[in-house]
Amino acid sequence: MLLVIGFKGADATFTSSFDRRAKSLDIQITSSQFAVRRILKDGWAMAPKGEKFLVVNYTVRNSGAGPEQYGRDSVTFSVTNAGQSTVVGESAARFMDNYADDLLPGKFLADTVVLEVPNDMDSPKLSMLVNGRRSTVDLTPFLQKAQGPYLRENGKQAFDTISGTRKQVLPVGGWDISLEETTVTKQSPNLYMAAALDEHFLLAAVKFRNVLNEEQTIDSGVLSAAIIDDKGKEHSWNQYVLSALEGEIVSVPLRGKGVATVRLPFLLPKNAIPKKLRFTDPTSGRTSIVTL
């Protein structure tokens, strides 16, 4: 069985290692929506900066007189918007850990395919190759209001950057975070950091909420962060994660839906006036900016 692969901006060519395609499978779209961050049963997915997901839910039914196999070769998808083709080669969700299903006559099952599309796509048309025949469905009537972070109010276009204020919950990858408070001090938090005579520390207390169903850890690789001062100069986080009250360097494992507060230290020149704190998700490049 040969996995279908597509390329954006070109017409799709679909092939298989053999041509034993099911002849009596019917696809019925049930709903669709746009998303940027998807929380899965085991894991999560983030669309890259400038793009988003088009999630399409459908049912597949055997309308024939005999059993049919629904597998990776049974249906392939591409999507167009305003005449420009975006070709994708994603497998349906069911085949991430399942090779194929045998459907008896009249039986059906539900499935989902997630397609990575440009951020400006708002009127998608889904092209399906089923049983060797191609058909096109306008998904606009099936679009439900999108849920989740990074999406504009219309639920169609996505933000690459989100702005907020202190204590406001903002998304950063697989986390929801909020800047609780900032403290400026000359005193070093621990023995590993020292400030020069013309420098001081800014300690940012950040509350992390694990939005996943599985454990993840607050550590030096969880995000990238920078203070932006009144002159527009950036001062990067030194990658130390400190406990909420002491100067101890910590790594905090959090179960799914768990919450913890840590402090992120920044070393700034004394004459620098901090104006914004920018958090960047390393998996997608999307940012959340807090006004100080």
PDB file of C-alpha atoms in Angstrom:
ATOM      1  CA  MET A   1       0.000   0.000   0.000  1.00  0.00           C
ATOM      2  CA  LEU A   2       1.526   3.328  -1.071  1.00  0.00           C
ATOM      3  CA  LEU A   3       0.853   6.397   1.050  1.00  0.00           C
ATOM      4  CA  VAL A   4      -0.577   9.293  -0.927  1.00  0.00           C
ATOM      5  CA  ILE A   5       1.557  12.413  -0.883  1.00  0.00           C
ATOM      6  CA  GLY A   6       0.526  15.829  -2.204  1.00  0.00           C
ATOM      7  CA  PHE A   7       2.246  19.120  -2.908  1.00  0.00           C
ATOM      8  CA  LYS A   8       0.757  22.573  -2.413  1.00  0.00           C
ATOM      9  CA  GLY A   9       0.097  24.585  -5.534  1.00  0.00           C
ATOM     10  CA  ALA A  10      -0.023  21.634  -7.913  1.00  0.00           C
ATOM     11  CA  ASP A  11      -2.563  19.166  -9.200  1.00  0.00           C
ATOM     12  CA  ALA A  12      -2.574  15.931  -7.261  1.00  0.00           C
ATOM     13  CA  THR A  13      -1.526  12.643  -8.782  1.00  0.00           C
ATOM     14  CA  PHE A  14      -2.833   9.687  -6.817  1.00  0.00           C
ATOM     15  CA  THR A  15      -1.335   6.240  -7.202  1.00  0.00           C
ATOM     16  CA  SER A  16      -1.416   2.978  -5.319  1.00  0.00           C
ATOM     17  CA  SER A  17       0.623  -0.176  -5.333  1.00  0.00           C
ATOM     18  CA  PHE A  18      -2.436  -2.053  -6.593  1.00  0.00           C
ATOM     19  CA  ASP A  19      -5.867  -1.077  -7.862  1.00  0.00           C
ATOM     20  CA  ARG A  20      -8.133  -3.107  -5.607  1.00  0.00           C
ATOM     21  CA  ARG A  21     -10.194  -0.055  -4.703  1.00  0.00           C
ATOM     22  CA  ALA A  22     -13.551  -0.397  -3.069  1.00  0.00           C
ATOM     23  CA  LYS A  23     -16.278   0.302  -5.632  1.00  0.00           C
ATOM     24  CA  SER A  24     -19.248   0.997  -3.371  1.00  0.00           C
ATOM     25  CA  LEU A  25     -18.118   3.430  -0.685  1.00  0.00           C
ATOM     26  CA  ASP A  26     -20.140   6.606  -0.189  1.00  0.00           C
ATOM     27  CA  ILE A  27     -18.704   9.607   1.697  1.00  0.00           C
ATOM     28  CA  GLN A  28     -21.059  11.977   3.524  1.00  0.00           C
ATOM     29  CA  ILE A  29     -19.653  15.186   5.080  1.00  0.00           C
ATOM     30  CA  THR A  30     -21.124  15.804   8.546  1.00  0.00           C
ATOM     31  CA  SER A  31     -19.254  18.912   9.725  1.00  0.00           C
ATOM     32  CA  SER A  32     -16.044  20.889   9.375  1.00  0.00           C
ATOM     33  CA  GLN A  33     -14.240  23.678  11.194  1.00  0.00           C
ATOM     34  CA  PHE A  34     -10.974  25.577  11.293  1.00  0.00           C
ATOM     35  CA  ALA A  35      -8.529  25.169  14.176  1.00  0.00           C
ATOM     36  CA  VAL A  36      -4.976  26.107  15.095  1.00  0.00           C
ATOM     37  CA  ARG A  37      -4.336  24.045  18.225  1.00  0.00           C
ATOM     38  CA  ARG A  38      -5.913  20.606  18.496  1.00  0.00           C
ATOM     39  CA  ILE A  39      -5.894  18.673  21.759  1.00  0.00           C
ATOM     40  CA  LEU A  40      -5.977  14.952  21.071  1.00  0.00           C
ATOM     41  CA  LYS A  41      -6.542  11.989  23.334  1.00  0.00           C
ATOM     42  CA  ASP A  42      -2.823  11.277  23.353  1.00  0.00           C
ATOM     43  CA  GLY A  43      -0.960  14.392  22.312  1.00  0.00           C
ATOM     44  CA  TRP A  44      -1.645  17.593  20.459  1.00  0.00           C
ATOM     45  CA  ALA A  45      -1.062  19.349  17.141  1.00  0.00           C
ATOM     46  CA  MET A  46      -0.238  22.967  16.275  1.00  0.00           C
ATOM     47  CA  ALA A  47      -0.541  24.526  12.830  1.00  0.00           C
ATOM     48  CA  PRO A  48       2.588  26.410  11.733  1.00  0.00           C
ATOM     49  CA  LYS A  49       2.658  30.194  11.734  1.00  0.00           C
ATOM     50  CA  GLY A  50       0.693  31.496   8.741  1.00  0.00           C
ATOM     51  CA  GLU A  51      -1.390  28.352   8.440  1.00  0.00           C
ATOM     52  CA  LYS A  52      -4.287  26.593  10.159  1.00  0.00           C
ATOM     53  CA  PHE A  53      -6.073  23.253  10.175  1.00  0.00           C
ATOM     54  CA  LEU A  54      -9.227  22.417   8.271  1.00  0.00           C
ATOM     55  CA  VAL A  55     -10.910  19.617  10.201  1.00  0.00           C
ATOM     56  CA  VAL A  56     -13.421  17.602   8.158  1.00  0.00           C
ATOM     57  CA  ASN A  57     -15.708  15.046   9.799  1.00  0.00           C
ATOM     58  CA  TYR A  58     -17.481  12.533   7.604  1.00  0.00           C
ATOM     59  CA  THR A  59     -19.067   9.116   7.443  1.00  0.00           C
ATOM     60  CA  VAL A  60     -18.173   6.372   4.993  1.00  0.00           C
ATOM     61  CA  ARG A  61     -20.869   3.840   4.065  1.00  0.00           C
ATOM     62  CA  ASN A  62     -20.842   0.619   2.086  1.00  0.00           C
ATOM     63  CA  SER A  63     -23.700   0.959  -0.398  1.00  0.00           C
ATOM     64  CA  GLY A  64     -22.852  -2.239  -2.245  1.00  0.00           C
ATOM     65  CA  ALA A  65     -24.130  -5.786  -2.017  1.00  0.00           C
ATOM     66  CA  GLY A  66     -20.918  -7.289  -0.642  1.00  0.00           C
ATOM     67  CA  PRO A  67     -18.255  -6.417   1.926  1.00  0.00           C
ATOM     68  CA  GLU A  68     -15.863  -3.582   1.055  1.00  0.00           C
ATOM     69  CA  GLN A  69     -12.549  -2.517   2.519  1.00  0.00           C
ATOM     70  CA  TYR A  70     -12.137   1.044   3.757  1.00  0.00           C
ATOM     71  CA  GLY A  71      -8.400   1.689   3.870  1.00  0.00           C
ATOM     72  CA  ARG A  72      -5.715   4.211   2.960  1.00  0.00           C
ATOM     73  CA  ASP A  73      -6.401   3.812  -0.763  1.00  0.00           C
ATOM     74  CA  SER A  74     -10.156   4.247  -0.464  1.00  0.00           C
ATOM     75  CA  VAL A  75     -10.362   8.032  -0.372  1.00  0.00           C
ATOM     76  CA  THR A  76      -7.907  10.889  -0.858  1.00  0.00           C
ATOM     77  CA  PHE A  77      -8.502  14.583  -0.320  1.00  0.00           C
ATOM     78  CA  SER A  78      -7.474  17.945  -1.700  1.00  0.00           C
ATOM     79  CA  VAL A  79      -8.939  21.346  -0.975  1.00  0.00           C
ATOM     80  CA  THR A  80      -9.302  24.488  -3.060  1.00  0.00           C
ATOM     81  CA  ASN A  81     -10.085  28.097  -2.195  1.00  0.00           C
ATOM     82  CA  ALA A  82     -11.038  30.759  -4.771  1.00  0.00           C
ATOM     83  CA  GLY A  83      -9.639  28.646  -7.578  1.00  0.00           C
ATOM     84  CA  GLN A  84      -6.223  28.111  -5.992  1.00  0.00           C
ATOM     85  CA  SER A  85      -5.480  24.504  -5.214  1.00  0.00           C
ATOM     86  CA  THR A  86      -3.895  23.376  -1.993  1.00  0.00           C
ATOM     87  CA  VAL A  87      -3.107  19.706  -2.329  1.00  0.00           C
ATOM     88  CA  VAL A  88      -2.714  17.655   0.808  1.00  0.00           C
ATOM     89  CA  GLY A  89      -1.840  14.068   1.491  1.00  0.00           C
ATOM     90  CA  GLU A  90      -2.950  13.505   5.048  1.00  0.00           C
ATOM     91  CA  SER A  91      -4.402  10.164   6.048  1.00  0.00           C
ATOM     92  CA  ALA A  92      -7.718  10.053   7.834  1.00  0.00           C
ATOM     93  CA  ALA A  93      -7.496   9.821  11.618  1.00  0.00           C
ATOM     94  CA  ARG A  94      -8.642   6.212  11.649  1.00  0.00           C
ATOM     95  CA  PHE A  95      -5.506   5.059   9.844  1.00  0.00           C
ATOM     96  CA  MET A  96      -3.010   6.533  12.249  1.00  0.00           C
ATOM     97  CA  ASP A  97      -3.060   3.240  14.141  1.00  0.00           C
ATOM     98  CA  ASN A  98      -5.396   1.090  12.046  1.00  0.00           C
ATOM     99  CA  TYR A  99      -4.555  -0.380   8.630  1.00  0.00           C
ATOM    100  CA  ALA A 100      -8.052  -0.858   7.218  1.00  0.00           C
ATOM    101  CA  ASP A 101     -11.672  -1.706   8.065  1.00  0.00           C
ATOM    102  CA  ASP A 102     -13.977  -4.214   6.408  1.00  0.00           C
ATOM    103  CA  LEU A 103     -17.470  -2.799   5.974  1.00  0.00           C
ATOM    104  CA  LEU A 104     -20.457  -5.084   5.509  1.00  0.00           C
ATOM    105  CA  PRO A 105     -23.261  -3.978   3.162  1.00  0.00           C
ATOM    106  CA  GLY A 106     -25.194  -1.028   4.583  1.00  0.00           C
ATOM    107  CA  LYS A 107     -22.703  -0.469   7.396  1.00  0.00           C
ATOM    108  CA  PHE A 108     -20.944   2.834   8.002  1.00  0.00           C
ATOM    109  CA  LEU A 109     -18.360   4.406  10.285  1.00  0.00           C
ATOM    110  CA  ALA A 110     -17.271   7.925  11.185  1.00  0.00           C
ATOM    111  CA  ASP A 111     -13.861   9.376  10.433  1.00  0.00           C
ATOM    112  CA  THR A 112     -11.974  12.668  10.386  1.00  0.00           C
ATOM    113  CA  VAL A 113      -9.294  14.139   8.167  1.00  0.00           C
ATOM    114  CA  VAL A 114      -7.210  17.168   9.163  1.00  0.00           C
ATOM    115  CA  LEU A 115      -5.812  19.263   6.337  1.00  0.00           C
ATOM    116  CA  GLU A 116      -3.152  21.947   6.754  1.00  0.00           C
ATOM    117  CA  VAL A 117      -4.283  24.998   4.769  1.00  0.00           C
ATOM    118  CA  PRO A 118      -3.267  28.668   4.350  1.00  0.00           C
ATOM    119  CA  ASN A 119      -4.459  31.096   6.976  1.00  0.00           C
ATOM    120  CA  ASP A 120      -6.455  33.183   4.466  1.00  0.00           C
ATOM    121  CA  MET A 121      -8.616  30.278   3.327  1.00  0.00           C
ATOM    122  CA  ASP A 122     -12.259  31.018   4.164  1.00  0.00           C
ATOM    123  CA  SER A 123     -14.393  29.245   1.522  1.00  0.00           C
ATOM    124  CA  PRO A 124     -12.921  25.770   1.176  1.00  0.00           C
ATOM    125  CA  LYS A 125     -14.056  23.272  -1.405  1.00  0.00           C
ATOM    126  CA  LEU A 126     -13.124  19.678  -0.687  1.00  0.00           C
ATOM    127  CA  SER A 127     -12.173  17.435  -3.587  1.00  0.00           C
ATOM    128  CA  MET A 128     -12.424  13.706  -2.899  1.00  0.00           C
ATOM    129  CA  LEU A 129     -11.207  10.788  -4.963  1.00  0.00           C
ATOM    130  CA  VAL A 130     -13.458   7.884  -3.960  1.00  0.00           C
ATOM    131  CA  ASN A 131     -13.808   4.586  -5.851  1.00  0.00           C
ATOM    132  CA  GLY A 132     -11.657   6.103  -8.592  1.00  0.00           C
ATOM    133  CA  ARG A 133     -14.165   8.940  -9.103  1.00  0.00           C
ATOM    134  CA  ARG A 134     -13.520  12.546  -8.140  1.00  0.00           C
ATOM    135  CA  SER A 135     -16.187  14.779  -6.626  1.00  0.00           C
ATOM    136  CA  THR A 136     -16.137  18.256  -5.063  1.00  0.00           C
ATOM    137  CA  VAL A 137     -18.087  19.456  -2.030  1.00  0.00           C
ATOM    138  CA  ASP A 138     -18.447  23.078  -0.924  1.00  0.00           C
ATOM    139  CA  LEU A 139     -17.654  22.948   2.807  1.00  0.00           C
ATOM    140  CA  THR A 140     -19.060  26.403   3.581  1.00  0.00           C
ATOM    141  CA  PRO A 141     -22.499  25.074   4.674  1.00  0.00           C
ATOM    142  CA  PHE A 142     -20.761  22.534   6.921  1.00  0.00           C
ATOM    143  CA  LEU A 143     -18.428  24.997   8.665  1.00  0.00           C
ATOM    144  CA  GLN A 144     -19.123  25.173  12.371  1.00  0.00           C
ATOM    145  CA  LYS A 145     -17.910  27.950  14.612  1.00  0.00           C
ATOM    146  CA  ALA A 146     -14.277  27.263  15.314  1.00  0.00           C
ATOM    147  CA  GLN A 147     -13.149  26.750  18.878  1.00  0.00           C
ATOM    148  CA  GLY A 148      -9.752  27.103  20.456  1.00  0.00           C
ATOM    149  CA  PRO A 149      -7.033  29.746  20.645  1.00  0.00           C
ATOM    150  CA  TYR A 150      -5.389  31.875  17.946  1.00  0.00           C
ATOM    151  CA  LEU A 151      -8.601  32.277  15.920  1.00  0.00           C
ATOM    152  CA  ARG A 152     -10.278  35.586  15.129  1.00  0.00           C
ATOM    153  CA  GLU A 153     -13.891  36.201  16.069  1.00  0.00           C
ATOM    154  CA  ASN A 154     -15.152  35.070  12.668  1.00  0.00           C
ATOM    155  CA  GLY A 155     -13.566  31.674  13.349  1.00  0.00           C
ATOM    156  CA  LYS A 156     -11.915  31.645   9.928  1.00  0.00           C
ATOM    157  CA  GLN A 157      -8.644  33.574  10.050  1.00  0.00           C
ATOM    158  CA  ALA A 158      -6.003  32.881  12.662  1.00  0.00           C
ATOM    159  CA  PHE A 159      -3.690  35.155  14.598  1.00  0.00           C
ATOM    160  CA  ASP A 160       0.068  34.662  14.424  1.00  0.00           C
ATOM    161  CA  THR A 161       0.438  37.043  17.383  1.00  0.00           C
ATOM    162  CA  ILE A 162      -1.947  37.593  20.299  1.00  0.00           C
ATOM    163  CA  SER A 163      -1.718  40.589  22.636  1.00  0.00           C
ATOM    164  CA  GLY A 164      -2.867  40.702  26.243  1.00  0.00           C
ATOM    165  CA  THR A 165      -2.341  42.162  29.691  1.00  0.00           C
ATOM    166  CA  ARG A 166      -1.215  40.933  33.105  1.00  0.00           C
ATOM    167  CA  LYS A 167      -3.235  38.007  34.509  1.00  0.00           C
ATOM    168  CA  GLN A 168      -4.889  37.452  31.133  1.00  0.00           C
ATOM    169  CA  VAL A 169      -4.728  33.820  30.001  1.00  0.00           C
ATOM    170  CA  LEU A 170      -2.906  33.484  26.672  1.00  0.00           C
ATOM    171  CA  PRO A 171      -2.026  30.399  24.605  1.00  0.00           C
ATOM    172  CA  VAL A 172       1.577  29.313  24.057  1.00  0.00           C
ATOM    173  CA  GLY A 173       1.768  25.941  22.319  1.00  0.00           C
ATOM    174  CA  GLY A 174       0.375  23.214  24.542  1.00  0.00           C
ATOM    175  CA  TRP A 175       0.060  25.614  27.462  1.00  0.00           C
ATOM    176  CA  ASP A 176      -2.200  28.421  28.600  1.00  0.00           C
ATOM    177  CA  ILE A 177      -0.142  30.952  30.538  1.00  0.00           C
ATOM    178  CA  SER A 178      -0.682  34.194  32.420  1.00  0.00           C
ATOM    179  CA  LEU A 179       1.819  36.752  33.648  1.00  0.00           C
ATOM    180  CA  GLU A 180       0.920  37.195  37.311  1.00  0.00           C
ATOM    181  CA  GLU A 181       3.432  39.833  38.375  1.00  0.00           C
ATOM    182  CA  THR A 182       6.916  41.219  37.758  1.00  0.00           C
ATOM    183  CA  THR A 183       9.565  42.205  40.301  1.00  0.00           C
ATOM    184  CA  VAL A 184      12.681  44.286  39.673  1.00  0.00           C
ATOM    185  CA  THR A 185      15.612  43.645  41.995  1.00  0.00           C
ATOM    186  CA  LYS A 186      19.373  44.101  42.174  1.00  0.00           C
ATOM    187  CA  GLN A 187      19.704  41.006  44.330  1.00  0.00           C
ATOM    188  CA  SER A 188      20.629  37.832  42.506  1.00  0.00           C
ATOM    189  CA  PRO A 189      18.012  35.064  42.815  1.00  0.00           C
ATOM    190  CA  ASN A 190      20.734  32.430  43.282  1.00  0.00           C
ATOM    191  CA  LEU A 191      24.474  31.745  43.055  1.00  0.00           C
ATOM    192  CA  TYR A 192      24.360  31.083  39.311  1.00  0.00           C
ATOM    193  CA  MET A 193      23.326  34.605  38.284  1.00  0.00           C
ATOM    194  CA  ALA A 194      24.905  37.964  38.969  1.00  0.00           C
ATOM    195  CA  ALA A 195      24.135  41.501  37.850  1.00  0.00           C
ATOM    196  CA  ALA A 196      26.766  44.093  36.921  1.00  0.00           C
ATOM    197  CA  LEU A 197      26.695  47.534  38.519  1.00  0.00           C
ATOM    198  CA  ASP A 198      24.586  48.937  35.666  1.00  0.00           C
ATOM    199  CA  GLU A 199      22.174  45.974  35.543  1.00  0.00           C
ATOM    200  CA  HIS A 200      19.273  44.533  37.506  1.00  0.00           C
ATOM    201  CA  PHE A 201      16.954  41.542  37.373  1.00  0.00           C
ATOM    202  CA  LEU A 202      13.344  41.413  36.286  1.00  0.00           C
ATOM    203  CA  LEU A 203      11.611  38.333  37.691  1.00  0.00           C
ATOM    204  CA  ALA A 204       8.408  37.394  35.877  1.00  0.00           C
ATOM    205  CA  ALA A 205       6.000  35.160  37.807  1.00  0.00           C
ATOM    206  CA  VAL A 206       4.182  33.090  35.166  1.00  0.00           C
ATOM    207  CA  LYS A 207       1.330  30.670  35.785  1.00  0.00           C
ATOM    208  CA  PHE A 208       1.346  27.659  33.460  1.00  0.00           C
ATOM    209  CA  ARG A 209      -1.769  25.585  32.767  1.00  0.00           C
ATOM    210  CA  ASN A 210      -1.199  22.270  31.008  1.00  0.00           C
ATOM    211  CA  VAL A 211      -4.044  22.054  28.481  1.00  0.00           C
ATOM    212  CA  LEU A 212      -3.135  18.539  27.369  1.00  0.00           C
ATOM    213  CA  ASN A 213      -4.464  15.234  28.620  1.00  0.00           C
ATOM    214  CA  GLU A 214      -0.928  14.002  29.216  1.00  0.00           C
ATOM    215  CA  GLU A 215       2.006  15.142  31.325  1.00  0.00           C
ATOM    216  CA  GLN A 216       4.431  17.777  30.111  1.00  0.00           C
ATOM    217  CA  THR A 217       7.236  19.626  31.882  1.00  0.00           C
ATOM    218  CA  ILE A 218       7.970  23.281  32.546  1.00  0.00           C
ATOM    219  CA  ASP A 219      11.677  23.612  31.804  1.00  0.00           C
ATOM    220  CA  SER A 220      14.159  25.641  29.745  1.00  0.00           C
ATOM    221  CA  GLY A 221      12.733  24.400  26.432  1.00  0.00           C
ATOM    222  CA  VAL A 222       9.071  25.063  27.167  1.00  0.00           C
ATOM    223  CA  LEU A 223       9.046  28.378  25.281  1.00  0.00           C
ATOM    224  CA  SER A 224      11.234  31.307  24.330  1.00  0.00           C
ATOM    225  CA  ALA A 225      10.699  34.685  25.970  1.00  0.00           C
ATOM    226  CA  ALA A 226      12.019  38.217  25.708  1.00  0.00           C
ATOM    227  CA  ILE A 227      11.479  41.577  27.404  1.00  0.00           C
ATOM    228  CA  ILE A 228      11.019  44.462  24.944  1.00  0.00           C
ATOM    229  CA  ASP A 229      12.066  47.811  26.399  1.00  0.00           C
ATOM    230  CA  ASP A 230      10.980  51.375  25.657  1.00  0.00           C
ATOM    231  CA  LYS A 231      13.525  51.655  22.843  1.00  0.00           C
ATOM    232  CA  GLY A 232      12.364  48.443  21.186  1.00  0.00           C
ATOM    233  CA  LYS A 233      15.436  46.482  22.263  1.00  0.00           C
ATOM    234  CA  GLU A 234      14.943  42.844  23.204  1.00  0.00           C
ATOM    235  CA  HIS A 235      16.368  41.198  26.318  1.00  0.00           C
ATOM    236  CA  SER A 236      16.096  37.410  26.172  1.00  0.00           C
ATOM    237  CA  TRP A 237      15.174  35.067  28.968  1.00  0.00           C
ATOM    238  CA  ASN A 238      18.258  33.241  30.241  1.00  0.00           C
ATOM    239  CA  GLN A 239      16.412  29.882  30.217  1.00  0.00           C
ATOM    240  CA  TYR A 240      16.467  29.447  34.001  1.00  0.00           C
ATOM    241  CA  VAL A 241      13.183  28.330  35.570  1.00  0.00           C
ATOM    242  CA  LEU A 242      12.982  29.364  39.220  1.00  0.00           C
ATOM    243  CA  SER A 243      10.587  28.238  41.911  1.00  0.00           C
ATOM    244  CA  ALA A 244       7.725  30.576  42.715  1.00  0.00           C
ATOM    245  CA  LEU A 245       9.202  31.781  46.031  1.00  0.00           C
ATOM    246  CA  GLU A 246      12.869  30.809  46.180  1.00  0.00           C
ATOM    247  CA  GLY A 247      15.819  31.079  43.829  1.00  0.00           C
ATOM    248  CA  GLU A 248      15.974  27.316  43.285  1.00  0.00           C
ATOM    249  CA  ILE A 249      16.283  26.243  39.647  1.00  0.00           C
ATOM    250  CA  VAL A 250      13.468  23.796  38.966  1.00  0.00           C
ATOM    251  CA  SER A 251      11.949  21.551  36.331  1.00  0.00           C
ATOM    252  CA  VAL A 252       8.247  21.063  36.984  1.00  0.00           C
ATOM    253  CA  PRO A 253       6.363  18.043  35.574  1.00  0.00           C
ATOM    254  CA  LEU A 254       2.641  18.715  35.325  1.00  0.00           C
ATOM    255  CA  ARG A 255      -0.093  16.183  34.753  1.00  0.00           C
ATOM    256  CA  GLY A 256      -2.785  16.913  32.220  1.00  0.00           C
ATOM    257  CA  LYS A 257      -4.814  20.027  33.218  1.00  0.00           C
ATOM    258  CA  GLY A 258      -2.329  20.752  36.029  1.00  0.00           C
ATOM    259  CA  VAL A 259      -1.347  24.291  37.088  1.00  0.00           C
ATOM    260  CA  ALA A 260       1.923  25.653  38.478  1.00  0.00           C
ATOM    261  CA  THR A 261       3.564  29.066  38.885  1.00  0.00           C
ATOM    262  CA  VAL A 262       7.272  29.623  38.280  1.00  0.00           C
ATOM    263  CA  ARG A 263       9.518  32.651  37.828  1.00  0.00           C
ATOM    264  CA  LEU A 264      11.482  33.511  34.691  1.00  0.00           C
ATOM    265  CA  PRO A 265      14.508  35.806  35.289  1.00  0.00           C
ATOM    266  CA  PHE A 266      15.655  38.494  32.845  1.00  0.00           C
ATOM    267  CA  LEU A 267      18.814  40.597  33.168  1.00  0.00           C
ATOM    268  CA  LEU A 268      18.244  44.221  32.074  1.00  0.00           C
ATOM    269  CA  PRO A 269      20.296  47.437  31.970  1.00  0.00           C
ATOM    270  CA  LYS A 270      19.193  49.801  34.731  1.00  0.00           C
ATOM    271  CA  ASN A 271      18.148  52.444  32.215  1.00  0.00           C
ATOM    272  CA  ALA A 272      15.933  50.040  30.243  1.00  0.00           C
ATOM    273  CA  ILE A 273      12.213  50.497  30.835  1.00  0.00           C
ATOM    274  CA  PRO A 274      10.390  47.180  30.218  1.00  0.00           C
ATOM    275  CA  LYS A 275       7.273  47.633  28.110  1.00  0.00           C
ATOM    276  CA  LYS A 276       6.292  44.193  26.816  1.00  0.00           C
ATOM    277  CA  LEU A 277       6.977  40.533  27.519  1.00  0.00           C
ATOM    278  CA  ARG A 278       6.835  38.270  24.498  1.00  0.00           C
ATOM    279  CA  PHE A 279       6.323  34.497  24.704  1.00  0.00           C
ATOM    280  CA  THR A 280       6.953  32.364  21.618  1.00  0.00           C
ATOM    281  CA  ASP A 281       5.834  28.801  21.022  1.00  0.00           C
ATOM    282  CA  PRO A 282       8.836  26.936  19.528  1.00  0.00           C
ATOM    283  CA  THR A 283       6.628  24.404  17.732  1.00  0.00           C
ATOM    284  CA  SER A 284       4.734  26.912  15.560  1.00  0.00           C
ATOM    285  CA  GLY A 285       6.464  30.284  15.897  1.00  0.00           C
ATOM    286  CA  ARG A 286       3.244  31.917  17.142  1.00  0.00           C
ATOM    287  CA  THR A 287       3.637  34.538  19.851  1.00  0.00           C
ATOM    288  CA  SER A 288       1.680  35.989  22.779  1.00  0.00           C
ATOM    289  CA  ILE A 289       2.695  39.483  23.923  1.00  0.00           C
ATOM    290  CA  VAL A 290       1.852  40.922  27.348  1.00  0.00           C
ATOM    291  CA  THR A 291       1.849  44.663  27.926  1.00  0.00           C
ATOM    292  CA  LEU A 292       3.656  45.445  31.191  1.00  0.00           C
TER     293      LEU A 292
END
